[in-house]
Amino acid sequence: MRWNRMRWAVVAAAAALMTGGGGARAQTPPEGFVWYVLNELNGFYLDVEDPTNRPPLETQVPDGVLSAVEINGDGKPDWLIRWPESAQFCGTGGCEASLYISDGDGFVRAFDRQALSFALTTVDGELRVEAAVHHLECSEGQDECLRAWAWDPVAMRLQERPSSDGISRLSGSPAVDYGEEPDGTPRLPPWTPPALEEARFASRVWCPAVNGSDGGLVRQADLYDIPDVNGDGMRDYIYAPAGRCDAPPGEGFQVWVTTAPGPGPGGAGGPVALAFTAPPDRWADYEVSERPATLMVVSACPEGSNCPGIPLRWDAGTGRLVE
């Protein structure tokens, strides 16, 4: 899988601004980033049975892998890691890219996932991160699946924005892939509300393998955060029940809204309340052209069609999302 060279040229231009361009001396990356990159490059080849069974050790970060960029406007360098094009870092969704935003004396991991391309663009004076992701994360028929985000200094994270192709109705595509639990289920992001984390864990059920064969799998509810839908500026959540072992998930998803700030960045991790329960066999999209985002309840439609959605609005009087 090849990187989109034109889009990476935009990133290179942003990095040149940080170094002063021309013959100016480049920013020196913090030792922690240097160690992290070298550790990842070298650790992949470790053979505990014979540690000498490996290619030569990398002792310097390869050119173009670690670059200074400017995202949050604080005058301090942010750091972009363009992991090398290899089976170690690449898959059907592209190659890994990691973006760390400066935060006082430390950094915040703001973007960390596979991407087919990665660009920094400015829209209406707002700097945005845009990536092309796996086509399964977009509607059918799109030649390129783009996702865009802008840095939110209050929430200390990237927030969803319309992409450069004009698409603003989204689903999924988090900016950071937190990996998997030992059982293969997605790992939850930091500051997930405890009530929802506990509900997800309690939903786990062991489903034996079909036809009496050995093995089986753990099925549990899906849980992920979404843009603010009730206008308080804090992230909200979708909770999708797991369903029975003998049938695909079919129960309606639930929308939980954050009701008060929590201990995490931007009030993350606060108390939540149930705001909407969808009918069976529905899924959620959200429209991010305006803020707060508009949540859409979507049902199946003929293959190849853009399935219409029913928009929900926030009713402050009842504390619910309504049609």
PDB file of C-alpha atoms in Angstrom:
ATOM      1  CA  MET A   1       0.000   0.000   0.000  1.00  0.00           C
ATOM      2  CA  ARG A   2       1.515   3.339  -1.053  1.00  0.00           C
ATOM      3  CA  TRP A   3       1.108   6.665   0.714  1.00  0.00           C
ATOM      4  CA  ASN A   4      -0.555   9.477  -1.174  1.00  0.00           C
ATOM      5  CA  ARG A   5       2.572  11.507  -1.976  1.00  0.00           C
ATOM      6  CA  MET A   6       0.714  14.751  -2.694  1.00  0.00           C
ATOM      7  CA  ARG A   7      -0.983  14.726   0.693  1.00  0.00           C
ATOM      8  CA  TRP A   8       2.257  13.913   2.450  1.00  0.00           C
ATOM      9  CA  ALA A   9       3.780  16.901   0.644  1.00  0.00           C
ATOM     10  CA  VAL A  10       1.307  19.106   2.521  1.00  0.00           C
ATOM     11  CA  VAL A  11       2.535  17.609   5.787  1.00  0.00           C
ATOM     12  CA  ALA A  12       6.143  18.150   4.711  1.00  0.00           C
ATOM     13  CA  ALA A  13       5.377  21.812   4.018  1.00  0.00           C
ATOM     14  CA  ALA A  14       3.914  22.191   7.503  1.00  0.00           C
ATOM     15  CA  ALA A  15       7.028  20.589   8.947  1.00  0.00           C
ATOM     16  CA  ALA A  16       9.198  23.018   6.958  1.00  0.00           C
ATOM     17  CA  LEU A  17       7.408  25.913   8.635  1.00  0.00           C
ATOM     18  CA  MET A  18       8.461  24.517  11.998  1.00  0.00           C
ATOM     19  CA  THR A  19      12.094  24.229  10.943  1.00  0.00           C
ATOM     20  CA  GLY A  20      12.231  27.628   9.264  1.00  0.00           C
ATOM     21  CA  GLY A  21      12.631  26.094   5.794  1.00  0.00           C
ATOM     22  CA  GLY A  22      15.719  26.183   3.598  1.00  0.00           C
ATOM     23  CA  GLY A  23      18.902  25.609   5.532  1.00  0.00           C
ATOM     24  CA  ALA A  24      17.449  26.349   8.965  1.00  0.00           C
ATOM     25  CA  ARG A  25      18.246  23.858  11.664  1.00  0.00           C
ATOM     26  CA  ALA A  26      15.498  21.287  12.209  1.00  0.00           C
ATOM     27  CA  GLN A  27      13.711  20.905  15.522  1.00  0.00           C
ATOM     28  CA  THR A  28      15.346  18.341  17.789  1.00  0.00           C
ATOM     29  CA  PRO A  29      12.751  15.734  18.795  1.00  0.00           C
ATOM     30  CA  PRO A  30      12.380  14.896  22.492  1.00  0.00           C
ATOM     31  CA  GLU A  31      14.320  11.818  23.569  1.00  0.00           C
ATOM     32  CA  GLY A  32      11.096  10.025  24.458  1.00  0.00           C
ATOM     33  CA  PHE A  33       9.885  10.106  20.848  1.00  0.00           C
ATOM     34  CA  VAL A  34      13.264   8.960  19.554  1.00  0.00           C
ATOM     35  CA  TRP A  35      13.270   6.049  21.995  1.00  0.00           C
ATOM     36  CA  TYR A  36       9.660   5.150  21.138  1.00  0.00           C
ATOM     37  CA  VAL A  37      10.323   5.019  17.388  1.00  0.00           C
ATOM     38  CA  LEU A  38      13.544   3.019  17.723  1.00  0.00           C
ATOM     39  CA  ASN A  39      11.919   0.641  20.193  1.00  0.00           C
ATOM     40  CA  GLU A  40       9.044  -0.055  17.788  1.00  0.00           C
ATOM     41  CA  LEU A  41      11.351  -0.512  14.804  1.00  0.00           C
ATOM     42  CA  ASN A  42      13.705  -2.881  16.626  1.00  0.00           C
ATOM     43  CA  GLY A  43      11.291  -4.710  18.916  1.00  0.00           C
ATOM     44  CA  PHE A  44       9.286  -6.113  16.008  1.00  0.00           C
ATOM     45  CA  TYR A  45      12.148  -8.446  15.099  1.00  0.00           C
ATOM     46  CA  LEU A  46      12.906  -9.774  18.575  1.00  0.00           C
ATOM     47  CA  ASP A  47      13.353 -13.553  18.616  1.00  0.00           C
ATOM     48  CA  VAL A  48      13.526 -14.623  22.262  1.00  0.00           C
ATOM     49  CA  GLU A  49      14.891 -18.030  21.238  1.00  0.00           C
ATOM     50  CA  ASP A  50      17.785 -16.420  19.365  1.00  0.00           C
ATOM     51  CA  PRO A  51      18.095 -12.622  19.794  1.00  0.00           C
ATOM     52  CA  THR A  52      20.777 -12.533  17.087  1.00  0.00           C
ATOM     53  CA  ASN A  53      18.247 -13.741  14.514  1.00  0.00           C
ATOM     54  CA  ARG A  54      17.321 -10.288  13.298  1.00  0.00           C
ATOM     55  CA  PRO A  55      18.319  -7.568  10.817  1.00  0.00           C
ATOM     56  CA  PRO A  56      20.831  -4.915  11.942  1.00  0.00           C
ATOM     57  CA  LEU A  57      19.621  -2.713  14.792  1.00  0.00           C
ATOM     58  CA  GLU A  58      18.254   0.719  13.951  1.00  0.00           C
ATOM     59  CA  THR A  59      20.252   3.236  15.967  1.00  0.00           C
ATOM     60  CA  GLN A  60      18.917   6.405  14.338  1.00  0.00           C
ATOM     61  CA  VAL A  61      15.389   7.406  13.398  1.00  0.00           C
ATOM     62  CA  PRO A  62      15.077   7.041   9.601  1.00  0.00           C
ATOM     63  CA  ASP A  63      14.631  10.239   7.602  1.00  0.00           C
ATOM     64  CA  GLY A  64      11.024  11.365   7.257  1.00  0.00           C
ATOM     65  CA  VAL A  65       9.664   9.234  10.096  1.00  0.00           C
ATOM     66  CA  LEU A  66       9.592  11.863  12.877  1.00  0.00           C
ATOM     67  CA  SER A  67       8.662  15.453  11.978  1.00  0.00           C
ATOM     68  CA  ALA A  68       7.770  18.618  13.878  1.00  0.00           C
ATOM     69  CA  VAL A  69       4.421  20.188  12.906  1.00  0.00           C
ATOM     70  CA  GLU A  70       2.220  22.926  14.374  1.00  0.00           C
ATOM     71  CA  ILE A  71      -1.380  21.998  15.189  1.00  0.00           C
ATOM     72  CA  ASN A  72      -2.618  23.799  18.306  1.00  0.00           C
ATOM     73  CA  GLY A  73      -0.988  27.198  17.793  1.00  0.00           C
ATOM     74  CA  ASP A  74       0.859  27.314  21.116  1.00  0.00           C
ATOM     75  CA  GLY A  75       4.224  27.938  19.465  1.00  0.00           C
ATOM     76  CA  LYS A  76       5.616  24.609  20.637  1.00  0.00           C
ATOM     77  CA  PRO A  77       6.327  21.788  18.182  1.00  0.00           C
ATOM     78  CA  ASP A  78       3.846  18.968  17.882  1.00  0.00           C
ATOM     79  CA  TRP A  79       5.218  15.683  16.543  1.00  0.00           C
ATOM     80  CA  LEU A  80       4.074  13.529  13.658  1.00  0.00           C
ATOM     81  CA  ILE A  81       5.344   9.971  13.251  1.00  0.00           C
ATOM     82  CA  ARG A  82       5.040   8.594   9.721  1.00  0.00           C
ATOM     83  CA  TRP A  83       5.762   4.943  10.369  1.00  0.00           C
ATOM     84  CA  PRO A  84       7.699   3.205   7.558  1.00  0.00           C
ATOM     85  CA  GLU A  85       5.863   1.437   4.764  1.00  0.00           C
ATOM     86  CA  SER A  86       6.229  -2.185   5.843  1.00  0.00           C
ATOM     87  CA  ALA A  87       4.115  -5.108   6.983  1.00  0.00           C
ATOM     88  CA  GLN A  88       4.918  -4.046  10.548  1.00  0.00           C
ATOM     89  CA  PHE A  89       2.929  -0.824  10.256  1.00  0.00           C
ATOM     90  CA  CYS A  90       0.680  -1.206   7.205  1.00  0.00           C
ATOM     91  CA  GLY A  91      -2.505  -3.073   6.367  1.00  0.00           C
ATOM     92  CA  THR A  92      -5.611  -2.789   4.222  1.00  0.00           C
ATOM     93  CA  GLY A  93      -6.383   0.562   5.862  1.00  0.00           C
ATOM     94  CA  GLY A  94      -3.017   2.062   4.932  1.00  0.00           C
ATOM     95  CA  CYS A  95       0.031   2.675   7.126  1.00  0.00           C
ATOM     96  CA  GLU A  96       0.199   3.888  10.697  1.00  0.00           C
ATOM     97  CA  ALA A  97       0.436   7.594  11.446  1.00  0.00           C
ATOM     98  CA  SER A  98       0.773   8.974  14.974  1.00  0.00           C
ATOM     99  CA  LEU A  99       0.279  12.614  15.948  1.00  0.00           C
ATOM    100  CA  TYR A 100       1.185  14.021  19.364  1.00  0.00           C
ATOM    101  CA  ILE A 101       0.014  17.504  20.403  1.00  0.00           C
ATOM    102  CA  SER A 102       1.998  19.564  22.914  1.00  0.00           C
ATOM    103  CA  ASP A 103       0.320  20.113  26.284  1.00  0.00           C
ATOM    104  CA  GLY A 104       2.406  22.145  28.687  1.00  0.00           C
ATOM    105  CA  ASP A 105       5.421  20.022  29.517  1.00  0.00           C
ATOM    106  CA  GLY A 106       3.973  16.880  27.912  1.00  0.00           C
ATOM    107  CA  PHE A 107       2.022  15.640  24.907  1.00  0.00           C
ATOM    108  CA  VAL A 108      -1.396  14.222  24.031  1.00  0.00           C
ATOM    109  CA  ARG A 109      -1.752  11.341  21.580  1.00  0.00           C
ATOM    110  CA  ALA A 110      -4.291  12.906  19.215  1.00  0.00           C
ATOM    111  CA  PHE A 111      -4.133  10.645  16.149  1.00  0.00           C
ATOM    112  CA  ASP A 112      -2.881   7.077  15.997  1.00  0.00           C
ATOM    113  CA  ARG A 113      -4.284   4.725  13.381  1.00  0.00           C
ATOM    114  CA  GLN A 114      -3.856   3.364   9.880  1.00  0.00           C
ATOM    115  CA  ALA A 115      -4.436   5.855   7.085  1.00  0.00           C
ATOM    116  CA  LEU A 116      -4.113   5.676   3.321  1.00  0.00           C
ATOM    117  CA  SER A 117      -3.182   9.362   3.301  1.00  0.00           C
ATOM    118  CA  PHE A 118      -2.719  12.110   5.864  1.00  0.00           C
ATOM    119  CA  ALA A 119      -2.890  15.874   5.324  1.00  0.00           C
ATOM    120  CA  LEU A 120      -2.971  19.154   7.232  1.00  0.00           C
ATOM    121  CA  THR A 121      -5.358  21.673   5.685  1.00  0.00           C
ATOM    122  CA  THR A 122      -6.885  25.015   6.685  1.00  0.00           C
ATOM    123  CA  VAL A 123     -10.636  25.612   6.312  1.00  0.00           C
ATOM    124  CA  ASP A 124     -12.130  28.992   7.278  1.00  0.00           C
ATOM    125  CA  GLY A 125      -9.063  29.729   9.374  1.00  0.00           C
ATOM    126  CA  GLU A 126      -9.238  26.405  11.226  1.00  0.00           C
ATOM    127  CA  LEU A 127      -6.372  23.924  10.872  1.00  0.00           C
ATOM    128  CA  ARG A 128      -7.662  20.427  10.209  1.00  0.00           C
ATOM    129  CA  VAL A 129      -6.205  16.956  10.110  1.00  0.00           C
ATOM    130  CA  GLU A 130      -7.582  14.888   7.241  1.00  0.00           C
ATOM    131  CA  ALA A 131      -6.989  11.214   6.534  1.00  0.00           C
ATOM    132  CA  ALA A 132      -8.188   8.709   3.977  1.00  0.00           C
ATOM    133  CA  VAL A 133      -9.302   5.596   5.861  1.00  0.00           C
ATOM    134  CA  HIS A 134     -10.545   2.134   4.939  1.00  0.00           C
ATOM    135  CA  HIS A 135     -13.457   2.220   2.485  1.00  0.00           C
ATOM    136  CA  LEU A 136     -15.611   0.110   4.817  1.00  0.00           C
ATOM    137  CA  GLU A 137     -15.883   3.147   7.101  1.00  0.00           C
ATOM    138  CA  CYS A 138     -17.755   5.130   4.433  1.00  0.00           C
ATOM    139  CA  SER A 139     -20.904   4.751   2.372  1.00  0.00           C
ATOM    140  CA  GLU A 140     -20.848   2.556  -0.710  1.00  0.00           C
ATOM    141  CA  GLY A 141     -19.705   4.143  -3.934  1.00  0.00           C
ATOM    142  CA  GLN A 142     -17.177   6.596  -2.493  1.00  0.00           C
ATOM    143  CA  ASP A 143     -13.880   6.516  -4.378  1.00  0.00           C
ATOM    144  CA  GLU A 144     -11.994   7.768  -1.330  1.00  0.00           C
ATOM    145  CA  CYS A 145     -13.102   7.593   2.297  1.00  0.00           C
ATOM    146  CA  LEU A 146     -11.981  10.848   3.923  1.00  0.00           C
ATOM    147  CA  ARG A 147     -12.275  11.854   7.565  1.00  0.00           C
ATOM    148  CA  ALA A 148     -11.343  15.239   9.044  1.00  0.00           C
ATOM    149  CA  TRP A 149     -10.788  16.554  12.557  1.00  0.00           C
ATOM    150  CA  ALA A 150      -9.808  19.832  14.246  1.00  0.00           C
ATOM    151  CA  TRP A 151      -7.989  20.257  17.544  1.00  0.00           C
ATOM    152  CA  ASP A 152     -10.206  21.251  20.480  1.00  0.00           C
ATOM    153  CA  PRO A 153      -8.033  22.850  23.200  1.00  0.00           C
ATOM    154  CA  VAL A 154     -10.752  22.469  25.847  1.00  0.00           C
ATOM    155  CA  ALA A 155     -11.499  18.795  25.219  1.00  0.00           C
ATOM    156  CA  MET A 156      -7.788  18.183  24.499  1.00  0.00           C
ATOM    157  CA  ARG A 157      -8.591  16.011  21.503  1.00  0.00           C
ATOM    158  CA  LEU A 158      -9.401  16.098  17.801  1.00  0.00           C
ATOM    159  CA  GLN A 159     -13.079  16.705  17.045  1.00  0.00           C
ATOM    160  CA  GLU A 160     -14.868  15.613  13.861  1.00  0.00           C
ATOM    161  CA  ARG A 161     -15.282  18.071  10.986  1.00  0.00           C
ATOM    162  CA  PRO A 162     -16.608  17.826   7.401  1.00  0.00           C
ATOM    163  CA  SER A 163     -13.997  16.443   5.015  1.00  0.00           C
ATOM    164  CA  SER A 164     -12.648  18.259   1.955  1.00  0.00           C
ATOM    165  CA  ASP A 165     -14.972  16.304  -0.346  1.00  0.00           C
ATOM    166  CA  GLY A 166     -17.965  17.956   1.353  1.00  0.00           C
ATOM    167  CA  ILE A 167     -19.110  14.900   3.307  1.00  0.00           C
ATOM    168  CA  SER A 168     -20.266  15.757   6.817  1.00  0.00           C
ATOM    169  CA  ARG A 169     -22.473  12.783   7.702  1.00  0.00           C
ATOM    170  CA  LEU A 170     -20.298  10.265   9.489  1.00  0.00           C
ATOM    171  CA  SER A 171     -20.205   7.105  11.538  1.00  0.00           C
ATOM    172  CA  GLY A 172     -17.292   5.519  13.362  1.00  0.00           C
ATOM    173  CA  SER A 173     -13.710   6.403  12.373  1.00  0.00           C
ATOM    174  CA  PRO A 174     -12.109   7.401  15.692  1.00  0.00           C
ATOM    175  CA  ALA A 175      -8.909   9.421  15.450  1.00  0.00           C
ATOM    176  CA  VAL A 176      -7.109   7.028  17.808  1.00  0.00           C
ATOM    177  CA  ASP A 177      -7.188   3.241  17.642  1.00  0.00           C
ATOM    178  CA  TYR A 178      -6.676   2.083  21.230  1.00  0.00           C
ATOM    179  CA  GLY A 179      -6.100  -1.521  20.226  1.00  0.00           C
ATOM    180  CA  GLU A 180      -7.815  -4.656  21.493  1.00  0.00           C
ATOM    181  CA  GLU A 181      -8.404  -6.413  24.764  1.00  0.00           C
ATOM    182  CA  PRO A 182      -6.978  -9.953  25.143  1.00  0.00           C
ATOM    183  CA  ASP A 183     -10.349 -11.352  24.000  1.00  0.00           C
ATOM    184  CA  GLY A 184     -10.176  -9.344  20.760  1.00  0.00           C
ATOM    185  CA  THR A 185     -12.760  -6.693  21.648  1.00  0.00           C
ATOM    186  CA  PRO A 186     -11.870  -3.010  21.095  1.00  0.00           C
ATOM    187  CA  ARG A 187     -10.197  -1.292  24.029  1.00  0.00           C
ATOM    188  CA  LEU A 188     -12.162   1.663  25.386  1.00  0.00           C
ATOM    189  CA  PRO A 189     -10.643   5.160  25.326  1.00  0.00           C
ATOM    190  CA  PRO A 190      -9.459   6.814  28.536  1.00  0.00           C
ATOM    191  CA  TRP A 191     -12.093   8.548  30.648  1.00  0.00           C
ATOM    192  CA  THR A 192     -14.976   6.380  29.431  1.00  0.00           C
ATOM    193  CA  PRO A 193     -17.806   6.991  31.948  1.00  0.00           C
ATOM    194  CA  PRO A 194     -17.604   4.284  34.626  1.00  0.00           C
ATOM    195  CA  ALA A 195     -21.337   3.516  34.391  1.00  0.00           C
ATOM    196  CA  LEU A 196     -21.070   2.659  30.690  1.00  0.00           C
ATOM    197  CA  GLU A 197     -17.809   0.780  31.109  1.00  0.00           C
ATOM    198  CA  GLU A 198     -19.407  -1.372  33.801  1.00  0.00           C
ATOM    199  CA  ALA A 199     -22.537  -1.935  31.692  1.00  0.00           C
ATOM    200  CA  ARG A 200     -20.411  -3.057  28.757  1.00  0.00           C
ATOM    201  CA  PHE A 201     -18.460  -5.475  30.926  1.00  0.00           C
ATOM    202  CA  ALA A 202     -21.663  -6.845  32.484  1.00  0.00           C
ATOM    203  CA  SER A 203     -23.085  -7.497  29.000  1.00  0.00           C
ATOM    204  CA  ARG A 204     -20.425 -10.125  28.214  1.00  0.00           C
ATOM    205  CA  VAL A 205     -21.705 -13.563  27.367  1.00  0.00           C
ATOM    206  CA  TRP A 206     -19.805 -16.651  26.260  1.00  0.00           C
ATOM    207  CA  CYS A 207     -21.180 -18.013  23.005  1.00  0.00           C
ATOM    208  CA  PRO A 208     -20.151 -21.611  22.244  1.00  0.00           C
ATOM    209  CA  ALA A 209     -19.000 -22.523  18.767  1.00  0.00           C
ATOM    210  CA  VAL A 210     -21.668 -23.667  16.334  1.00  0.00           C
ATOM    211  CA  ASN A 211     -22.123 -27.327  15.355  1.00  0.00           C
ATOM    212  CA  GLY A 212     -20.713 -28.512  18.661  1.00  0.00           C
ATOM    213  CA  SER A 213     -17.094 -27.826  17.721  1.00  0.00           C
ATOM    214  CA  ASP A 214     -14.542 -26.685  20.268  1.00  0.00           C
ATOM    215  CA  GLY A 215     -14.052 -23.040  21.088  1.00  0.00           C
ATOM    216  CA  GLY A 216     -16.389 -20.088  21.037  1.00  0.00           C
ATOM    217  CA  LEU A 217     -16.333 -16.346  21.439  1.00  0.00           C
ATOM    218  CA  VAL A 218     -17.203 -13.612  23.888  1.00  0.00           C
ATOM    219  CA  ARG A 219     -19.984 -11.312  22.751  1.00  0.00           C
ATOM    220  CA  GLN A 220     -20.496  -7.980  24.452  1.00  0.00           C
ATOM    221  CA  ALA A 221     -22.084  -4.598  23.825  1.00  0.00           C
ATOM    222  CA  ASP A 222     -20.404  -2.056  21.565  1.00  0.00           C
ATOM    223  CA  LEU A 223     -19.583   1.286  23.165  1.00  0.00           C
ATOM    224  CA  TYR A 224     -18.025   4.326  21.539  1.00  0.00           C
ATOM    225  CA  ASP A 225     -18.024   8.069  21.980  1.00  0.00           C
ATOM    226  CA  ILE A 226     -19.597  10.459  19.481  1.00  0.00           C
ATOM    227  CA  PRO A 227     -19.563  14.238  18.969  1.00  0.00           C
ATOM    228  CA  ASP A 228     -21.606  16.343  21.370  1.00  0.00           C
ATOM    229  CA  VAL A 229     -25.324  16.057  20.480  1.00  0.00           C
ATOM    230  CA  ASN A 230     -26.957  17.946  23.373  1.00  0.00           C
ATOM    231  CA  GLY A 231     -25.056  21.224  23.155  1.00  0.00           C
ATOM    232  CA  ASP A 232     -22.998  21.111  26.354  1.00  0.00           C
ATOM    233  CA  GLY A 233     -19.685  20.763  24.510  1.00  0.00           C
ATOM    234  CA  MET A 234     -18.859  17.337  25.991  1.00  0.00           C
ATOM    235  CA  ARG A 235     -18.649  14.030  24.127  1.00  0.00           C
ATOM    236  CA  ASP A 236     -21.661  11.710  24.210  1.00  0.00           C
ATOM    237  CA  TYR A 237     -21.941   7.940  23.697  1.00  0.00           C
ATOM    238  CA  ILE A 238     -23.552   5.150  21.704  1.00  0.00           C
ATOM    239  CA  TYR A 239     -24.239   1.867  23.496  1.00  0.00           C
ATOM    240  CA  ALA A 240     -25.287  -1.044  21.270  1.00  0.00           C
ATOM    241  CA  PRO A 241     -26.439  -4.213  23.097  1.00  0.00           C
ATOM    242  CA  ALA A 242     -24.701  -7.438  22.133  1.00  0.00           C
ATOM    243  CA  GLY A 243     -27.765  -9.517  21.271  1.00  0.00           C
ATOM    244  CA  ARG A 244     -28.245 -13.267  21.675  1.00  0.00           C
ATOM    245  CA  CYS A 245     -25.674 -15.902  20.801  1.00  0.00           C
ATOM    246  CA  ASP A 246     -27.947 -17.519  18.212  1.00  0.00           C
ATOM    247  CA  ALA A 247     -28.714 -14.323  16.303  1.00  0.00           C
ATOM    248  CA  PRO A 248     -26.909 -11.215  15.044  1.00  0.00           C
ATOM    249  CA  PRO A 249     -27.251  -8.065  17.169  1.00  0.00           C
ATOM    250  CA  GLY A 250     -30.714  -6.690  16.540  1.00  0.00           C
ATOM    251  CA  GLU A 251     -31.689  -4.640  19.568  1.00  0.00           C
ATOM    252  CA  GLY A 252     -31.828  -0.891  19.119  1.00  0.00           C
ATOM    253  CA  PHE A 253     -28.808   1.187  20.045  1.00  0.00           C
ATOM    254  CA  GLN A 254     -28.921   3.652  22.925  1.00  0.00           C
ATOM    255  CA  VAL A 255     -27.659   7.242  23.101  1.00  0.00           C
ATOM    256  CA  TRP A 256     -26.219   8.343  26.434  1.00  0.00           C
ATOM    257  CA  VAL A 257     -25.400  12.021  26.976  1.00  0.00           C
ATOM    258  CA  THR A 258     -22.908  13.453  29.422  1.00  0.00           C
ATOM    259  CA  THR A 259     -24.800  15.417  32.078  1.00  0.00           C
ATOM    260  CA  ALA A 260     -21.956  17.015  34.048  1.00  0.00           C
ATOM    261  CA  PRO A 261     -18.193  17.431  33.728  1.00  0.00           C
ATOM    262  CA  GLY A 262     -15.995  14.580  34.870  1.00  0.00           C
ATOM    263  CA  PRO A 263     -12.361  14.450  36.009  1.00  0.00           C
ATOM    264  CA  GLY A 264     -10.911  13.996  32.513  1.00  0.00           C
ATOM    265  CA  PRO A 265      -9.854  16.547  29.875  1.00  0.00           C
ATOM    266  CA  GLY A 266     -12.739  18.733  28.733  1.00  0.00           C
ATOM    267  CA  GLY A 267     -15.024  17.184  31.364  1.00  0.00           C
ATOM    268  CA  ALA A 268     -14.643  13.632  30.057  1.00  0.00           C
ATOM    269  CA  GLY A 269     -15.630  10.764  32.317  1.00  0.00           C
ATOM    270  CA  GLY A 270     -18.607  12.523  33.887  1.00  0.00           C
ATOM    271  CA  PRO A 271     -22.045  11.107  34.720  1.00  0.00           C
ATOM    272  CA  VAL A 272     -24.281  10.096  31.816  1.00  0.00           C
ATOM    273  CA  ALA A 273     -28.009   9.672  31.235  1.00  0.00           C
ATOM    274  CA  LEU A 274     -30.001   7.677  28.700  1.00  0.00           C
ATOM    275  CA  ALA A 275     -31.373  10.084  26.082  1.00  0.00           C
ATOM    276  CA  PHE A 276     -32.697   7.825  23.314  1.00  0.00           C
ATOM    277  CA  THR A 277     -33.324   4.166  22.491  1.00  0.00           C
ATOM    278  CA  ALA A 278     -33.598   3.273  18.817  1.00  0.00           C
ATOM    279  CA  PRO A 279     -35.918   0.587  17.425  1.00  0.00           C
ATOM    280  CA  PRO A 280     -34.367  -2.756  16.449  1.00  0.00           C
ATOM    281  CA  ASP A 281     -32.192  -3.026  13.346  1.00  0.00           C
ATOM    282  CA  ARG A 282     -31.158   0.622  13.254  1.00  0.00           C
ATOM    283  CA  TRP A 283     -27.771   2.287  13.411  1.00  0.00           C
ATOM    284  CA  ALA A 284     -26.536   5.807  14.109  1.00  0.00           C
ATOM    285  CA  ASP A 285     -24.898   8.405  11.879  1.00  0.00           C
ATOM    286  CA  TYR A 286     -24.118  11.957  12.907  1.00  0.00           C
ATOM    287  CA  GLU A 287     -24.040  15.196  10.954  1.00  0.00           C
ATOM    288  CA  VAL A 288     -21.071  17.395  11.906  1.00  0.00           C
ATOM    289  CA  SER A 289     -21.554  20.416   9.630  1.00  0.00           C
ATOM    290  CA  GLU A 290     -22.885  22.315  12.654  1.00  0.00           C
ATOM    291  CA  ARG A 291     -22.272  22.145  16.386  1.00  0.00           C
ATOM    292  CA  PRO A 292     -23.734  20.440  18.285  1.00  0.00           C
ATOM    293  CA  ALA A 293     -23.821  17.509  15.893  1.00  0.00           C
ATOM    294  CA  THR A 294     -27.156  16.076  14.756  1.00  0.00           C
ATOM    295  CA  LEU A 295     -27.655  12.378  15.411  1.00  0.00           C
ATOM    296  CA  MET A 296     -29.407  10.432  12.639  1.00  0.00           C
ATOM    297  CA  VAL A 297     -31.303   7.161  13.131  1.00  0.00           C
ATOM    298  CA  VAL A 298     -30.725   5.066  10.008  1.00  0.00           C
ATOM    299  CA  SER A 299     -32.481   1.930   8.780  1.00  0.00           C
ATOM    300  CA  ALA A 300     -31.526  -0.487   6.023  1.00  0.00           C
ATOM    301  CA  CYS A 301     -32.180   0.416   2.395  1.00  0.00           C
ATOM    302  CA  PRO A 302     -31.474  -1.174  -1.014  1.00  0.00           C
ATOM    303  CA  GLU A 303     -27.838  -1.990  -1.672  1.00  0.00           C
ATOM    304  CA  GLY A 304     -25.955   0.847  -3.330  1.00  0.00           C
ATOM    305  CA  SER A 305     -28.300   3.532  -1.984  1.00  0.00           C
ATOM    306  CA  ASN A 306     -27.577   6.261   0.533  1.00  0.00           C
ATOM    307  CA  CYS A 307     -29.842   5.222   3.371  1.00  0.00           C
ATOM    308  CA  PRO A 308     -31.926   8.130   4.669  1.00  0.00           C
ATOM    309  CA  GLY A 309     -31.810   8.976   8.337  1.00  0.00           C
ATOM    310  CA  ILE A 310     -34.260  10.479  10.806  1.00  0.00           C
ATOM    311  CA  PRO A 311     -32.623  13.462  12.558  1.00  0.00           C
ATOM    312  CA  LEU A 312     -33.023  13.846  16.305  1.00  0.00           C
ATOM    313  CA  ARG A 313     -33.041  17.121  18.222  1.00  0.00           C
ATOM    314  CA  TRP A 314     -32.241  17.761  21.853  1.00  0.00           C
ATOM    315  CA  ASP A 315     -35.213  18.573  24.111  1.00  0.00           C
ATOM    316  CA  ALA A 316     -33.752  20.253  27.187  1.00  0.00           C
ATOM    317  CA  GLY A 317     -37.093  20.093  29.002  1.00  0.00           C
ATOM    318  CA  THR A 318     -37.229  16.305  29.004  1.00  0.00           C
ATOM    319  CA  GLY A 319     -33.499  15.668  28.750  1.00  0.00           C
ATOM    320  CA  ARG A 320     -34.099  13.460  25.726  1.00  0.00           C
ATOM    321  CA  LEU A 321     -33.352  13.312  22.021  1.00  0.00           C
ATOM    322  CA  VAL A 322     -36.610  13.442  20.054  1.00  0.00           C
ATOM    323  CA  GLU A 323     -37.647  13.314  16.404  1.00  0.00           C
TER     324      GLU A 323
END
